Tab-separated table of C-alpha atoms in Angstrom:
chain	number	residue	atom	x	y	z
P	24	UNK	CA	98.243	121.865	96.715
P	25	UNK	CA	101.762	121.210	95.401
P	26	UNK	CA	103.329	123.529	97.957
P	27	UNK	CA	101.429	121.877	100.797
P	28	UNK	CA	102.496	118.427	99.617
P	29	UNK	CA	106.122	119.526	99.278
P	30	UNK	CA	106.012	120.982	102.798
P	31	UNK	CA	104.523	117.765	104.139
P	32	UNK	CA	107.215	115.703	102.402
P	33	UNK	CA	109.932	117.997	103.788
P	34	UNK	CA	108.444	117.778	107.287
P	35	UNK	CA	108.176	114.026	107.014
P	36	UNK	CA	111.786	113.822	105.819
P	37	UNK	CA	112.929	115.883	108.817
P	38	UNK	CA	111.062	113.579	111.185
P	39	UNK	CA	112.505	110.571	109.410
P	40	UNK	CA	116.039	111.948	109.797
P	41	UNK	CA	115.505	112.545	113.532
P	42	UNK	CA	114.172	109.020	113.988
P	43	UNK	CA	117.057	107.547	112.000
P	44	UNK	CA	119.505	109.429	114.218
P	45	UNK	CA	117.789	108.150	117.366
P	46	UNK	CA	117.853	104.597	115.980
P	47	UNK	CA	121.590	104.908	115.337
P	48	UNK	CA	122.173	106.168	118.864
P	49	UNK	CA	120.073	103.305	120.228
P	50	UNK	CA	122.071	100.749	118.237
P	51	UNK	CA	125.329	102.253	119.552
P	52	UNK	CA	124.068	102.192	123.137
P	53	UNK	CA	122.995	98.565	122.778
P	54	UNK	CA	126.380	97.645	121.289
P	55	UNK	CA	128.097	99.307	124.279
P	56	UNK	CA	125.784	97.467	126.659
P	57	UNK	CA	123.975	100.627	127.703
P	58	UNK	CA	120.327	101.536	127.793
P	59	UNK	CA	119.180	104.441	125.615
P	60	UNK	CA	115.950	106.398	126.035
P	61	UNK	CA	115.020	107.762	122.549
P	62	UNK	CA	112.685	110.361	124.059
P	63	UNK	CA	115.359	111.981	126.244
P	64	UNK	CA	118.589	110.850	124.563
P	65	UNK	CA	119.877	109.566	127.922
P	66	UNK	CA	121.857	106.364	128.116
P	67	UNK	CA	122.864	104.233	131.071
P	68	UNK	CA	123.584	100.682	132.120
P	69	UNK	CA	121.286	98.001	130.747
P	70	UNK	CA	118.638	96.662	133.093
P	71	UNK	CA	117.102	94.181	130.685
P	72	UNK	CA	117.952	93.337	127.118
P	73	UNK	CA	114.321	92.881	126.136
P	74	UNK	CA	113.557	96.479	127.117
P	75	UNK	CA	116.237	97.795	124.752
P	76	UNK	CA	115.147	95.419	122.024
P	77	UNK	CA	111.526	96.504	122.320
P	78	UNK	CA	112.575	100.168	122.161
P	79	UNK	CA	114.655	99.450	119.073
P	80	UNK	CA	111.695	97.655	117.506
P	81	UNK	CA	109.451	100.610	118.365
P	82	UNK	CA	111.867	103.064	116.729
P	83	UNK	CA	112.172	100.786	113.703
P	84	UNK	CA	108.376	100.622	113.305
P	85	UNK	CA	108.210	104.399	113.610
P	86	UNK	CA	110.859	104.793	110.908
P	87	UNK	CA	109.029	102.422	108.612
P	88	UNK	CA	105.753	104.277	109.139
P	89	UNK	CA	107.446	107.593	108.314
P	90	UNK	CA	109.083	106.075	105.246
P	91	UNK	CA	105.760	104.722	103.976
P	92	UNK	CA	104.121	108.085	104.638
P	93	UNK	CA	106.895	109.931	102.771
P	94	UNK	CA	106.591	107.572	99.790
P	95	UNK	CA	102.826	108.044	99.776
P	96	UNK	CA	103.189	111.836	99.820
P	97	UNK	CA	105.773	111.706	97.026
P	98	UNK	CA	103.450	109.553	94.919
P	99	UNK	CA	100.582	111.977	95.518
P	100	UNK	CA	102.852	114.914	94.636
P	101	UNK	CA	103.927	113.188	91.405
P	102	UNK	CA	100.298	112.469	90.539
P	103	UNK	CA	99.345	116.122	91.099
P	104	UNK	CA	102.319	117.300	89.040
P	105	UNK	CA	101.291	114.970	86.193
P	106	UNK	CA	97.719	116.279	86.319
P	107	UNK	CA	99.017	119.844	86.295
P	108	UNK	CA	101.253	119.161	83.274
P	109	UNK	CA	98.327	117.511	81.472
P	110	UNK	CA	95.999	120.423	82.248
P	111	UNK	CA	98.642	122.905	81.116
P	112	UNK	CA	99.104	121.110	77.814
P	113	UNK	CA	95.327	121.050	77.254
P	114	UNK	CA	95.136	124.780	78.069
P	115	UNK	CA	97.971	125.561	75.635
P	116	UNK	CA	96.278	123.516	72.903
P	117	UNK	CA	92.972	125.298	73.472
P	118	UNK	CA	94.692	128.690	73.319
P	119	UNK	CA	96.274	127.764	69.970
P	120	UNK	CA	92.879	126.625	68.661
P	121	UNK	CA	91.246	129.884	69.797
P	122	UNK	CA	93.930	131.916	68.015
P	123	UNK	CA	93.481	129.840	64.854
P	124	UNK	CA	89.693	130.331	64.960
P	125	UNK	CA	90.141	134.084	65.483
P	126	UNK	CA	92.488	134.239	62.491
P	127	UNK	CA	90.032	132.242	60.375
P	128	UNK	CA	87.095	134.452	61.319
P	129	UNK	CA	89.108	137.628	60.602
P	130	UNK	CA	90.059	136.199	57.218
P	131	UNK	CA	86.404	135.425	56.444
P	132	UNK	CA	85.390	138.954	57.471
P	133	UNK	CA	88.011	140.390	55.108
P	134	UNK	CA	86.832	138.156	52.269
P	135	UNK	CA	83.183	139.135	52.731
P	136	UNK	CA	84.040	142.839	52.947
P	137	UNK	CA	86.141	142.720	49.790
P	138	UNK	CA	83.473	140.792	47.899
C-alpha cells in the first residue's frame, strides 16, 4: 500500500509540475499579448482577453486540484506509515514477551526436574 501511495504521489507531482510549467508559459504569453493554448503549447496573437483569462483560470483550478490531491495522498501515506510503525512496535513487544515467557517456562521446567 505504501509503494502504491508513493507512486501516486510521484505521479501527481509530475502532473503538477507539467501544469505549473504550462501556467508559467500562459502567463508569459499573456504578458507578451499573445494567446497560448495549454493543450498544444502554441501561442499566437490575442483574439480576446477573456479567452486567455478563462484558460489561465482553468489551468489554475487544475493546479489547485492537483495540489489538494497530492496533499491528500501525502496525508494518507503518513497515516499508513504511522500505523505501520505502531504495528511494528506492537509486534516487537509481543516477540519480547514471548521470549520472556519461554525463558520463564524453561526455568520452571529446570526447577521441577531438579526437585
